[in-house]
mmCIF file of C-alpha atoms in Angstrom:
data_model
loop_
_atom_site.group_PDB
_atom_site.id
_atom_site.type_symbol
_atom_site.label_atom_id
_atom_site.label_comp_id
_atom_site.label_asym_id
_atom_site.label_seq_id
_atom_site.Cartn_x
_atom_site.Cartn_y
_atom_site.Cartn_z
ATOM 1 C CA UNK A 113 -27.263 -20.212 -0.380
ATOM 2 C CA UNK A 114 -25.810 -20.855 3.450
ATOM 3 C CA UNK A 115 -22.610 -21.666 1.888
ATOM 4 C CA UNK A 116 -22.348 -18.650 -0.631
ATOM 5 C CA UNK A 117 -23.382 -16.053 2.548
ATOM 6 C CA UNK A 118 -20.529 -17.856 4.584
ATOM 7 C CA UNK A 119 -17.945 -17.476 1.828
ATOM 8 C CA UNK A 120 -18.896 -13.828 1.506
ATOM 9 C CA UNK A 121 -18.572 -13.105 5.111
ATOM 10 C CA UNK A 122 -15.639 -15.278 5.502
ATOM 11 C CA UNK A 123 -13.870 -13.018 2.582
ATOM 12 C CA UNK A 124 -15.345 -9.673 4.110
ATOM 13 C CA UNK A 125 -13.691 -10.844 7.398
ATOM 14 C CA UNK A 126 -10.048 -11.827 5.823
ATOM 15 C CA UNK A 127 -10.294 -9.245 2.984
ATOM 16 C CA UNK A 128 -6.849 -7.747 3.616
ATOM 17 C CA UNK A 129 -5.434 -11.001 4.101
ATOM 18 C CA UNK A 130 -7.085 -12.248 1.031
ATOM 19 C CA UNK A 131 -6.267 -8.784 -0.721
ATOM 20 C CA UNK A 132 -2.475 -9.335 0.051
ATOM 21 C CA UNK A 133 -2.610 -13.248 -1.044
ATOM 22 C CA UNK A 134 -4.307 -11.725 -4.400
ATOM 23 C CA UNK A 135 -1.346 -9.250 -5.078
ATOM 24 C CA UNK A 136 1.569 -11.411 -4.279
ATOM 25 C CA UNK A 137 0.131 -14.513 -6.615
ATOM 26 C CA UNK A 138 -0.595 -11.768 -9.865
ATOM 27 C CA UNK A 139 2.861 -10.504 -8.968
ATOM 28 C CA UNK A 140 4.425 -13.858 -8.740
ATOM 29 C CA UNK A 141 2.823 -14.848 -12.287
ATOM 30 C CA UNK A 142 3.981 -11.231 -13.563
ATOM 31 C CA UNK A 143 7.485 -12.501 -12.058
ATOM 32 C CA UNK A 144 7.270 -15.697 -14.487
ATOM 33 C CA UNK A 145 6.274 -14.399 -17.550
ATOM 34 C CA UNK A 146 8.509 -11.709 -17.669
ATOM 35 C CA UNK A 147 11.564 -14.480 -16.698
ATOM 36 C CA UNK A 148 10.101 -16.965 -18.880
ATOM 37 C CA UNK A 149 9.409 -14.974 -22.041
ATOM 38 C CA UNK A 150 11.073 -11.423 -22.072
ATOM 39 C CA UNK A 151 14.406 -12.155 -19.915
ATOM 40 C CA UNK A 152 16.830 -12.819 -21.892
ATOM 41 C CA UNK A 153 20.745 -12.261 -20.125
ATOM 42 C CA UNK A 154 22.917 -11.316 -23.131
ATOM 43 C CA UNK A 155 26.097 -13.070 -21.436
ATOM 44 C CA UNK A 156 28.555 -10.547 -22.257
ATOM 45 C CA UNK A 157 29.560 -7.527 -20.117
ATOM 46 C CA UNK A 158 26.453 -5.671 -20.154
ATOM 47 C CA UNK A 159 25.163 -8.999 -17.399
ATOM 48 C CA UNK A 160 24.661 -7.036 -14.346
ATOM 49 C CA UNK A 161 23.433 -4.078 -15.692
ATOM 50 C CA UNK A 162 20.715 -5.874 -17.371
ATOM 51 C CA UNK A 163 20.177 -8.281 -14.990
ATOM 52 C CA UNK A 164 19.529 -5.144 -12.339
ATOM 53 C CA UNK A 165 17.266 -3.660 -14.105
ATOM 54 C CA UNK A 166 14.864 -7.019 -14.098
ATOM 55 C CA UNK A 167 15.420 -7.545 -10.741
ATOM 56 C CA UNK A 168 15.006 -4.096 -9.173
ATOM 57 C CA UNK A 169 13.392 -1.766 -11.536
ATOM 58 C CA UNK A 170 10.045 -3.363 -12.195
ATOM 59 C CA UNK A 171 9.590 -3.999 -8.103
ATOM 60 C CA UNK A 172 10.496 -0.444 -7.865
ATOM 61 C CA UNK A 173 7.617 0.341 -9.993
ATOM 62 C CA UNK A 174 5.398 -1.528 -8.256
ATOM 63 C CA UNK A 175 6.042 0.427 -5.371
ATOM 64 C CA UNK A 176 5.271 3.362 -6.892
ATOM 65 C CA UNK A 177 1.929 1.864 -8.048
ATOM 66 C CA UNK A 178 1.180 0.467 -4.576
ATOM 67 C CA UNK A 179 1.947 4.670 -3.426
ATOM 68 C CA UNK A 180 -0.740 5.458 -5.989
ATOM 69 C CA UNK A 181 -3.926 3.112 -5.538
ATOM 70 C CA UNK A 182 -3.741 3.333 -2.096
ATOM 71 C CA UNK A 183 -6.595 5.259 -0.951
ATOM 72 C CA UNK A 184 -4.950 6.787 2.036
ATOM 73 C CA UNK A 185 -2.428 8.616 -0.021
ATOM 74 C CA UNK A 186 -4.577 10.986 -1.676
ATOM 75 C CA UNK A 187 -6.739 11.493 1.735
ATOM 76 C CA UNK A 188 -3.359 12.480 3.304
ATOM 77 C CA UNK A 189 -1.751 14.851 0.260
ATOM 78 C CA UNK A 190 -5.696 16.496 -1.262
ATOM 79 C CA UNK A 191 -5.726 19.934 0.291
ATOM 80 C CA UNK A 192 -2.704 19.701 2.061
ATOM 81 C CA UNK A 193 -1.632 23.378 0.087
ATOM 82 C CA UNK A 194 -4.116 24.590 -0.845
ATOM 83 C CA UNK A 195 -3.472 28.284 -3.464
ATOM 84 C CA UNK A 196 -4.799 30.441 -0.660
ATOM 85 C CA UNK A 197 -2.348 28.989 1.790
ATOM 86 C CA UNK A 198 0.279 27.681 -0.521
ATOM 87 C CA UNK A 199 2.857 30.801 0.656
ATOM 88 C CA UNK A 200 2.526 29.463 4.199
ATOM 89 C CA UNK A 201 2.662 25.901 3.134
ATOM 90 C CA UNK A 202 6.383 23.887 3.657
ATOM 91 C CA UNK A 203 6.786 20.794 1.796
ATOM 92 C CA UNK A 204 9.267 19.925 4.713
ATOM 93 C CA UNK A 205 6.582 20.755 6.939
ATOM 94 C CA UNK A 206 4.112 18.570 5.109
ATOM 95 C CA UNK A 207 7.200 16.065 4.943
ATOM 96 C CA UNK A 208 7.420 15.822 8.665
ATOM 97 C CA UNK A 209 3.753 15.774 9.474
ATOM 98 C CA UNK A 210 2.685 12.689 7.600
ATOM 99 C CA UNK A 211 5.838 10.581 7.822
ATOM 100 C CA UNK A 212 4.821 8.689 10.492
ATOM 101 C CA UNK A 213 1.195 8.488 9.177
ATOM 102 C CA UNK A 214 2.369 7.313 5.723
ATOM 103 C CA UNK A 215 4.444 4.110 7.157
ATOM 104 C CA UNK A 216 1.658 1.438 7.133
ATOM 105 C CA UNK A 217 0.738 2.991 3.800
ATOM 106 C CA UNK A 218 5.071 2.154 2.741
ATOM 107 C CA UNK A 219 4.262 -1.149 4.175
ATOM 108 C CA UNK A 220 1.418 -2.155 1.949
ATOM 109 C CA UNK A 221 2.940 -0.736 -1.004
ATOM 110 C CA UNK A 222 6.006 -2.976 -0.281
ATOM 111 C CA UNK A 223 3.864 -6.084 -0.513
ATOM 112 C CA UNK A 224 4.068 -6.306 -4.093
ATOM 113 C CA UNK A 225 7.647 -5.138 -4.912
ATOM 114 C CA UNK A 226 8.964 -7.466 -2.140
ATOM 115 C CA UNK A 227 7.156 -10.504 -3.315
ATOM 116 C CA UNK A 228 8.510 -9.646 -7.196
ATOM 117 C CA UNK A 229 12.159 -9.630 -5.577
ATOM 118 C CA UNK A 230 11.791 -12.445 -3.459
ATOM 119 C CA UNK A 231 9.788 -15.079 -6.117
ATOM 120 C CA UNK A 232 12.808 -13.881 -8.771
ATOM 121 C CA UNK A 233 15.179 -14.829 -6.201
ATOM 122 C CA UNK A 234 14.010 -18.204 -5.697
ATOM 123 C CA UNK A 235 13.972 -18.489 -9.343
ATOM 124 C CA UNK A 236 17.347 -16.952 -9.728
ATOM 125 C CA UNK A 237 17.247 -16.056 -13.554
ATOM 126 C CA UNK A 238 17.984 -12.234 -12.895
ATOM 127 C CA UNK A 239 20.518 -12.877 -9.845
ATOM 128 C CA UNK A 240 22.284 -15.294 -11.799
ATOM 129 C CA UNK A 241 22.265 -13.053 -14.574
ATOM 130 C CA UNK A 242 23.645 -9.938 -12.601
ATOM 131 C CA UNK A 243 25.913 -11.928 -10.419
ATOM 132 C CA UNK A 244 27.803 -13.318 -13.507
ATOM 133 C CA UNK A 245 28.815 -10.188 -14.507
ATOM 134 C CA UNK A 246 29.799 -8.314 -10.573
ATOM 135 C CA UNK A 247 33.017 -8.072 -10.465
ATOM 136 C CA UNK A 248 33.120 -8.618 -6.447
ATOM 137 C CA UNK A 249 31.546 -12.158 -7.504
ATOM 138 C CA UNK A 250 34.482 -12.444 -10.597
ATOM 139 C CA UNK A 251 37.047 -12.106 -8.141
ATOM 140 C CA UNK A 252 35.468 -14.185 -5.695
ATOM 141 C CA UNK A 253 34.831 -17.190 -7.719
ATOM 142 C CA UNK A 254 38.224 -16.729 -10.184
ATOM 143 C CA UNK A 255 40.410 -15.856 -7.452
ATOM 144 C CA UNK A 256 44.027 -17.395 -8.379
ATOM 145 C CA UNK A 257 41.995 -18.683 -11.876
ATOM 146 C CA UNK A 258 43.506 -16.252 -14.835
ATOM 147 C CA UNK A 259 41.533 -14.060 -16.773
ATOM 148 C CA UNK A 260 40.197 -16.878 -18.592
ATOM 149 C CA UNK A 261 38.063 -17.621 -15.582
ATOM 150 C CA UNK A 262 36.805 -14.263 -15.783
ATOM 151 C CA UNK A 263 35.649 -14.174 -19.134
ATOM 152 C CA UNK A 264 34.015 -17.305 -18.723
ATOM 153 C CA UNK A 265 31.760 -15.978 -15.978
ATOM 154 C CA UNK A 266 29.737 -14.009 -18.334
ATOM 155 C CA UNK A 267 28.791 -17.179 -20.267
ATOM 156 C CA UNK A 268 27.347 -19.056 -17.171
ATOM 157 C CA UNK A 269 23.513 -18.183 -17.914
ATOM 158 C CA UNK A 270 24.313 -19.819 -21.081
ATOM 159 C CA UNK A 271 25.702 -22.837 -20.466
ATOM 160 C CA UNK A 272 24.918 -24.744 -17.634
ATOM 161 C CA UNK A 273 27.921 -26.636 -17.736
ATOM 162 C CA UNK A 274 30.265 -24.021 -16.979
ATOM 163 C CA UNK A 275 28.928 -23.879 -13.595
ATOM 164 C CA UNK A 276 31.021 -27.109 -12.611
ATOM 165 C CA UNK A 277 33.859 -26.300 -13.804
ATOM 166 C CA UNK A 278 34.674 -22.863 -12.692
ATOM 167 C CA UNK A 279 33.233 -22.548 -9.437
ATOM 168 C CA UNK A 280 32.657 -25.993 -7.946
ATOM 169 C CA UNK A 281 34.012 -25.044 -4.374
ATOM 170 C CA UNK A 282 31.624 -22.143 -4.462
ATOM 171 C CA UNK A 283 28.109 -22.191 -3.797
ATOM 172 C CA UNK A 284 26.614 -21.965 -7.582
ATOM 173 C CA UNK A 285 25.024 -18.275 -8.542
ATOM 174 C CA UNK A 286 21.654 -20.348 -8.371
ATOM 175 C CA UNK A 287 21.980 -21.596 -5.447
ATOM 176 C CA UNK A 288 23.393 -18.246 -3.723
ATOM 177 C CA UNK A 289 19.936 -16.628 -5.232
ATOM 178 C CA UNK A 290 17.799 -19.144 -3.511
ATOM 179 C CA UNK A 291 19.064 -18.437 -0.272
ATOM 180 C CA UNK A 292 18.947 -14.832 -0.168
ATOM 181 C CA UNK A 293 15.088 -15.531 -1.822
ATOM 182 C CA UNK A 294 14.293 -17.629 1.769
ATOM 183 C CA UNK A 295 16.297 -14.940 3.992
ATOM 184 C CA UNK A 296 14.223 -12.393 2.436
ATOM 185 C CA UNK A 297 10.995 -14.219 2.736
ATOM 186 C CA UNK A 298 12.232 -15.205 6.478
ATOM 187 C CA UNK A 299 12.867 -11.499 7.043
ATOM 188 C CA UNK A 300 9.674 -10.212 6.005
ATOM 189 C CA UNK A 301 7.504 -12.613 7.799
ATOM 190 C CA UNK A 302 9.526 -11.569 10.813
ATOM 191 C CA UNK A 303 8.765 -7.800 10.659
ATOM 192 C CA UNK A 304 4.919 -8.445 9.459
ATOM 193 C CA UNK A 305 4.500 -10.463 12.299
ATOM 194 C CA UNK A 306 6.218 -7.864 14.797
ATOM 195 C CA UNK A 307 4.868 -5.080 13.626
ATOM 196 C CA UNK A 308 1.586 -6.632 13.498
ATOM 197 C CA UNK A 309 2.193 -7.592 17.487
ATOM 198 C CA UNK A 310 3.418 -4.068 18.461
ATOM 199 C CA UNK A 311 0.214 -2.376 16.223
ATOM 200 C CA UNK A 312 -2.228 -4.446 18.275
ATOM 201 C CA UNK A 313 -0.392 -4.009 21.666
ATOM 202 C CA UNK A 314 -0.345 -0.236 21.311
ATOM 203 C CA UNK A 315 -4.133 -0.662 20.528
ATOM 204 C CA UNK A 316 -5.918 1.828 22.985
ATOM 205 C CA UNK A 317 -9.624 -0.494 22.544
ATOM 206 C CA UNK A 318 -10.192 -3.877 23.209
ATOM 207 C CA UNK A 319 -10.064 -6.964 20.535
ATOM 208 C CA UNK A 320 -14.050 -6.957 20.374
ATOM 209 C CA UNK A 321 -14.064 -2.813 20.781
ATOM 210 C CA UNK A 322 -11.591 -3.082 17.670
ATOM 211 C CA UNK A 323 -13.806 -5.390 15.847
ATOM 212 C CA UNK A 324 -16.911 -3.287 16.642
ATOM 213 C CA UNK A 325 -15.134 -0.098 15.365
ATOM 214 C CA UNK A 326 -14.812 -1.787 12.219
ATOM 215 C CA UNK A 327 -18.068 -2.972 11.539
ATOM 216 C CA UNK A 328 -18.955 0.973 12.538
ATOM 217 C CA UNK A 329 -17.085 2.316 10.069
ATOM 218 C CA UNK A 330 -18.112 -0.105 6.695
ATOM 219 C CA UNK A 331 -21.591 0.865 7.461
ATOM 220 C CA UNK A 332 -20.903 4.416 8.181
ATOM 221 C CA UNK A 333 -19.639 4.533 4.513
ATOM 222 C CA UNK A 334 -22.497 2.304 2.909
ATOM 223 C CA UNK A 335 -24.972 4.943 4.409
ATOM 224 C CA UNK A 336 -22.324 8.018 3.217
ATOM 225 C CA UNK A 337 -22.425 6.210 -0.560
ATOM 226 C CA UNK A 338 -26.140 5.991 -0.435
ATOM 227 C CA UNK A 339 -26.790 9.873 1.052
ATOM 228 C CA UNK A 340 -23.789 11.455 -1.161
ATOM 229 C CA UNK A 341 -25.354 9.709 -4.427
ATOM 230 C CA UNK A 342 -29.156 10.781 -3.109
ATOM 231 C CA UNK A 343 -28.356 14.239 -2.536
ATOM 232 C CA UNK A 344 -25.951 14.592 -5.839
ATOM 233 C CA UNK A 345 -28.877 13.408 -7.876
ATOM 234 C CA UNK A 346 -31.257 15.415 -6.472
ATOM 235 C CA UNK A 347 -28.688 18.351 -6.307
ATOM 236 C CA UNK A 348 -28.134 17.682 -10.425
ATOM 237 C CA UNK A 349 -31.772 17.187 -11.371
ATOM 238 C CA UNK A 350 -32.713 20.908 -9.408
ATOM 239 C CA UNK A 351 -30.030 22.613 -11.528
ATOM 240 C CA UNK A 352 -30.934 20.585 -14.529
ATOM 241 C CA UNK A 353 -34.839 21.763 -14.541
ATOM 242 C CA UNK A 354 -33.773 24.928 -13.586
ATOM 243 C CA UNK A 355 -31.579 25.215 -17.006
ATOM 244 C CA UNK A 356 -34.069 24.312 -19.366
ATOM 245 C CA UNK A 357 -37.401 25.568 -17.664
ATOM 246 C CA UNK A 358 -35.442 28.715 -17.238
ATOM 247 C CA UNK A 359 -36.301 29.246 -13.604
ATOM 248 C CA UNK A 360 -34.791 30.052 -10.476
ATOM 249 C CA UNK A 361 -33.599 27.462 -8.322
ATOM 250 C CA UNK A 362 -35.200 26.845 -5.229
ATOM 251 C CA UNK A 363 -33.083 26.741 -1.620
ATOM 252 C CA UNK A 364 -31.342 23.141 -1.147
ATOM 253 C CA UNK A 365 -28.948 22.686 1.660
ATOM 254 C CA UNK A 366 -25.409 21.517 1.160
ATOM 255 C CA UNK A 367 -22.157 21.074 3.094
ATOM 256 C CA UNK A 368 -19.924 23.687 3.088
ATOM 257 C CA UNK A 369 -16.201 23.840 1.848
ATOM 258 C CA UNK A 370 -15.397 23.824 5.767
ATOM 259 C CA UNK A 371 -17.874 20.808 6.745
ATOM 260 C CA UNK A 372 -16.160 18.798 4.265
ATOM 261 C CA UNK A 373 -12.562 20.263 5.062
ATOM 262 C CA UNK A 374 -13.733 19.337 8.735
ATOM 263 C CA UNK A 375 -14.857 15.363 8.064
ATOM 264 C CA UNK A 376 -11.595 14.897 5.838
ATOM 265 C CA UNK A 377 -8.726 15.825 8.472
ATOM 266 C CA UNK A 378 -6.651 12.945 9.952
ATOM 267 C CA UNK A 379 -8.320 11.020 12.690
ATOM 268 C CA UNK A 380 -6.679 11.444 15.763
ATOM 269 C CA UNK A 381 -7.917 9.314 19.117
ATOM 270 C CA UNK A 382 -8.816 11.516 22.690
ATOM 271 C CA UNK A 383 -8.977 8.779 25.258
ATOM 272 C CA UNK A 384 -11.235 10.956 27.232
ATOM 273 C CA UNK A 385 -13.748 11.654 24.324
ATOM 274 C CA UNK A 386 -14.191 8.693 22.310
ATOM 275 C CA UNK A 387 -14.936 8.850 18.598
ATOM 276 C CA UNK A 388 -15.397 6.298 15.673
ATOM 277 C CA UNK A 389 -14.929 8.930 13.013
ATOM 278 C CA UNK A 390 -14.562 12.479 11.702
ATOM 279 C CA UNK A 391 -18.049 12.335 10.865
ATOM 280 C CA UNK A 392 -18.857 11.351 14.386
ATOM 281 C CA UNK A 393 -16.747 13.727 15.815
ATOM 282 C CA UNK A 394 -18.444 16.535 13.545
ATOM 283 C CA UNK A 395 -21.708 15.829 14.452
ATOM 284 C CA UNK A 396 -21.029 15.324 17.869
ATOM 285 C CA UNK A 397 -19.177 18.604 18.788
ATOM 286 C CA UNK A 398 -21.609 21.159 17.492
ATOM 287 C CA UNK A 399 -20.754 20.282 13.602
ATOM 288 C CA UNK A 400 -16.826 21.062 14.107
ATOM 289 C CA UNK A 401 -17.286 24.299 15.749
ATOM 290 C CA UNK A 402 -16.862 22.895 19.523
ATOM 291 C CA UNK A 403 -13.570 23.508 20.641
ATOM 292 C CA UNK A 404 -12.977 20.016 21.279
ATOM 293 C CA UNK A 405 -12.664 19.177 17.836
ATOM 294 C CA UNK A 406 -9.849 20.648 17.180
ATOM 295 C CA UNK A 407 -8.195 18.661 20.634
ATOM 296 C CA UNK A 408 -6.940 14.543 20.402
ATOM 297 C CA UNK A 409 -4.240 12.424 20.846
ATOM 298 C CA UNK A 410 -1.991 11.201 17.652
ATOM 299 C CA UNK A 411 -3.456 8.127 15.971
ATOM 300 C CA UNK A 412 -2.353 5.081 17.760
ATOM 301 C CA UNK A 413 -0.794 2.663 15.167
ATOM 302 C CA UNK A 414 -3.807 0.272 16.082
ATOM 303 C CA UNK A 415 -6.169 2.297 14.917
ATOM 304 C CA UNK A 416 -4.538 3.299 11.661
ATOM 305 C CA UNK A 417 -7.180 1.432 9.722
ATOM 306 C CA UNK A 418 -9.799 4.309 10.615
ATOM 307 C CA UNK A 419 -8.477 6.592 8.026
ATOM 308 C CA UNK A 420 -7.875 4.037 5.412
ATOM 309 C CA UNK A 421 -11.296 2.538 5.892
ATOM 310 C CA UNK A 422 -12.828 6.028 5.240
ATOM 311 C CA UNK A 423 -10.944 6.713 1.872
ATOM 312 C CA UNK A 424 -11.070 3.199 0.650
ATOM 313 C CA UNK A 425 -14.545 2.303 0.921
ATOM 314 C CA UNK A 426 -15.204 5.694 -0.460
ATOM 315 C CA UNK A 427 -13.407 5.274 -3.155
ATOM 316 C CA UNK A 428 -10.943 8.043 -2.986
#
């Protein structure tokens, strides 16, 4: 029982890490069956165009995908225009206001697009598939070769052997895929581990302040879960015996459209007046209507994981 409570903790500690490790190995197995069992390069002029598409066109979609589960997203875009101020609202404004909010969210959805590229890379069916039929690498490998050379170059995913003979003092497609695969890999380790240094540097909280914050905030939302689904269910069973007893319902307090406009805005961080959420800021300046709740600095990148922690743990 020890072990199974240190396991948990160890993967509540490391969840993103873990959560990360999760995505790239299903996309990496996604990767392998689609190269293994649907990929198959026609050799004939339609090779890069088809060998593109594998390459870039599923990773794009996983993008998109990462845009969409990605809890902060819809905490950042729900009620941005709303009707009654949709004349006033700019898109461009909107645009310009979240941009800088929205790149850790880019760099999680990049996880699993960038893994797709870089694992097909190393594996070098779809490169070797496209490259065959670029005309920058036809001129490249078949330069003072004839035409010959040139048709040839389509049939190279199809015949091994061809490889040697037309470009043996080139670097084969294979190998040329491989090593952009490891410069990729390289290059995003690079940036992750930069960016990771510069979030943390431009933290405005300690390591064990930081680690505090967090442990705040997952039990701030297990008691939100709890209360929300408490007061729903009593809030549905009133109205329910009301509708078939046929009576009037009796007063029951709720939040208003502006307390719950007020605990969903953007987290920002005043040095001077230190909060651990929206909710605590709400309750702790007069339920929003202080003037001080409207004042705070922009959200360091450090503490970027306070928004994302509220929306994904409750389940938005």
């Amino acid at each position: 029982m020890d072990k199974l409570h240190k396991m948990l903790d160890f993967c509540v500690s490391h969840q993103t890490i873990l959560g990360y490790s999760i995505v790239s190995l299903l996309t990496a197995a996604s990767e392998h069956i689609f190269s293994s069992v649907v990929f198959k390069c026609p050799c004939n002029s339609k090779n890069m165009l088809y060998g593109s598409v594998f390459l870039i066109v599923p990773a794009f979609i996983l993008f998109l995908f990462g845009y969409m589960v990605n809890a902060r997203t819809w905490r950042l875009l729900t009620g941005s225009c709303p009707p009654e101020k949709r004349c006033s609202c700019s898109p461009w404004g909107v645009c310009t206001r979240y941009c800088l909010v929205l790149v850790p969210v880019t760099a999680k959805a990049s996880v699993a697009p960038l893994t797709w590229i870089a694992v097909a890379l190393l594996r070098a069916s779809f490169y070797e598939c496209a490259a065959s039929g670029s005309n920058l690498i036809k001129n490249l490998v078949c330069k003072d070769k004839g035409q010959e050379c040139h048709k040839l170059m389509v049939k190279l995913p199809c015949d091994e052997k061809l490889s040697e003979k037309i470009s043996s003092e080139f670097l084969s497609l294979q190998a040329q895929s491989q090593l952009i695969g490891w410069f990729l890999i390289a290059s995003i380790m690079t940036v992750a581990l930069i960016s990771t240094c510069i979030s943390r540097c431009c933290s405005p909280v300690s390591y064990l302040q930081l680690k505090f914050w967090k442990i705040y905030l997952k039990k701030e939302q297990e008691l939100f879960e709890i209360k929300a689904k408490e007061h729903a269910a009593r809030l549905a069973e009133i109205n329910m015996n009301c509708f078939f007893e046929a009576t009037d319902p009796a007063p029951f307090q709720t939040p208003s459209n502006e307390d719950w406009r007020k605990i969903s805005f953007l987290y920002t961080f005043n040095s001077q007046e230190q909060y651990y959420s929206m909710i605590h800021k709400y309750i702790n300046t007069n339920r929003g209507n202080s003037i001080r709740f409207g004042q705070g600095d922009q959200n360091p990148p450090g503490l970027g994981f306070v928004d994302e922690e509220n929306a994904s743990e409750s389940g938005f």
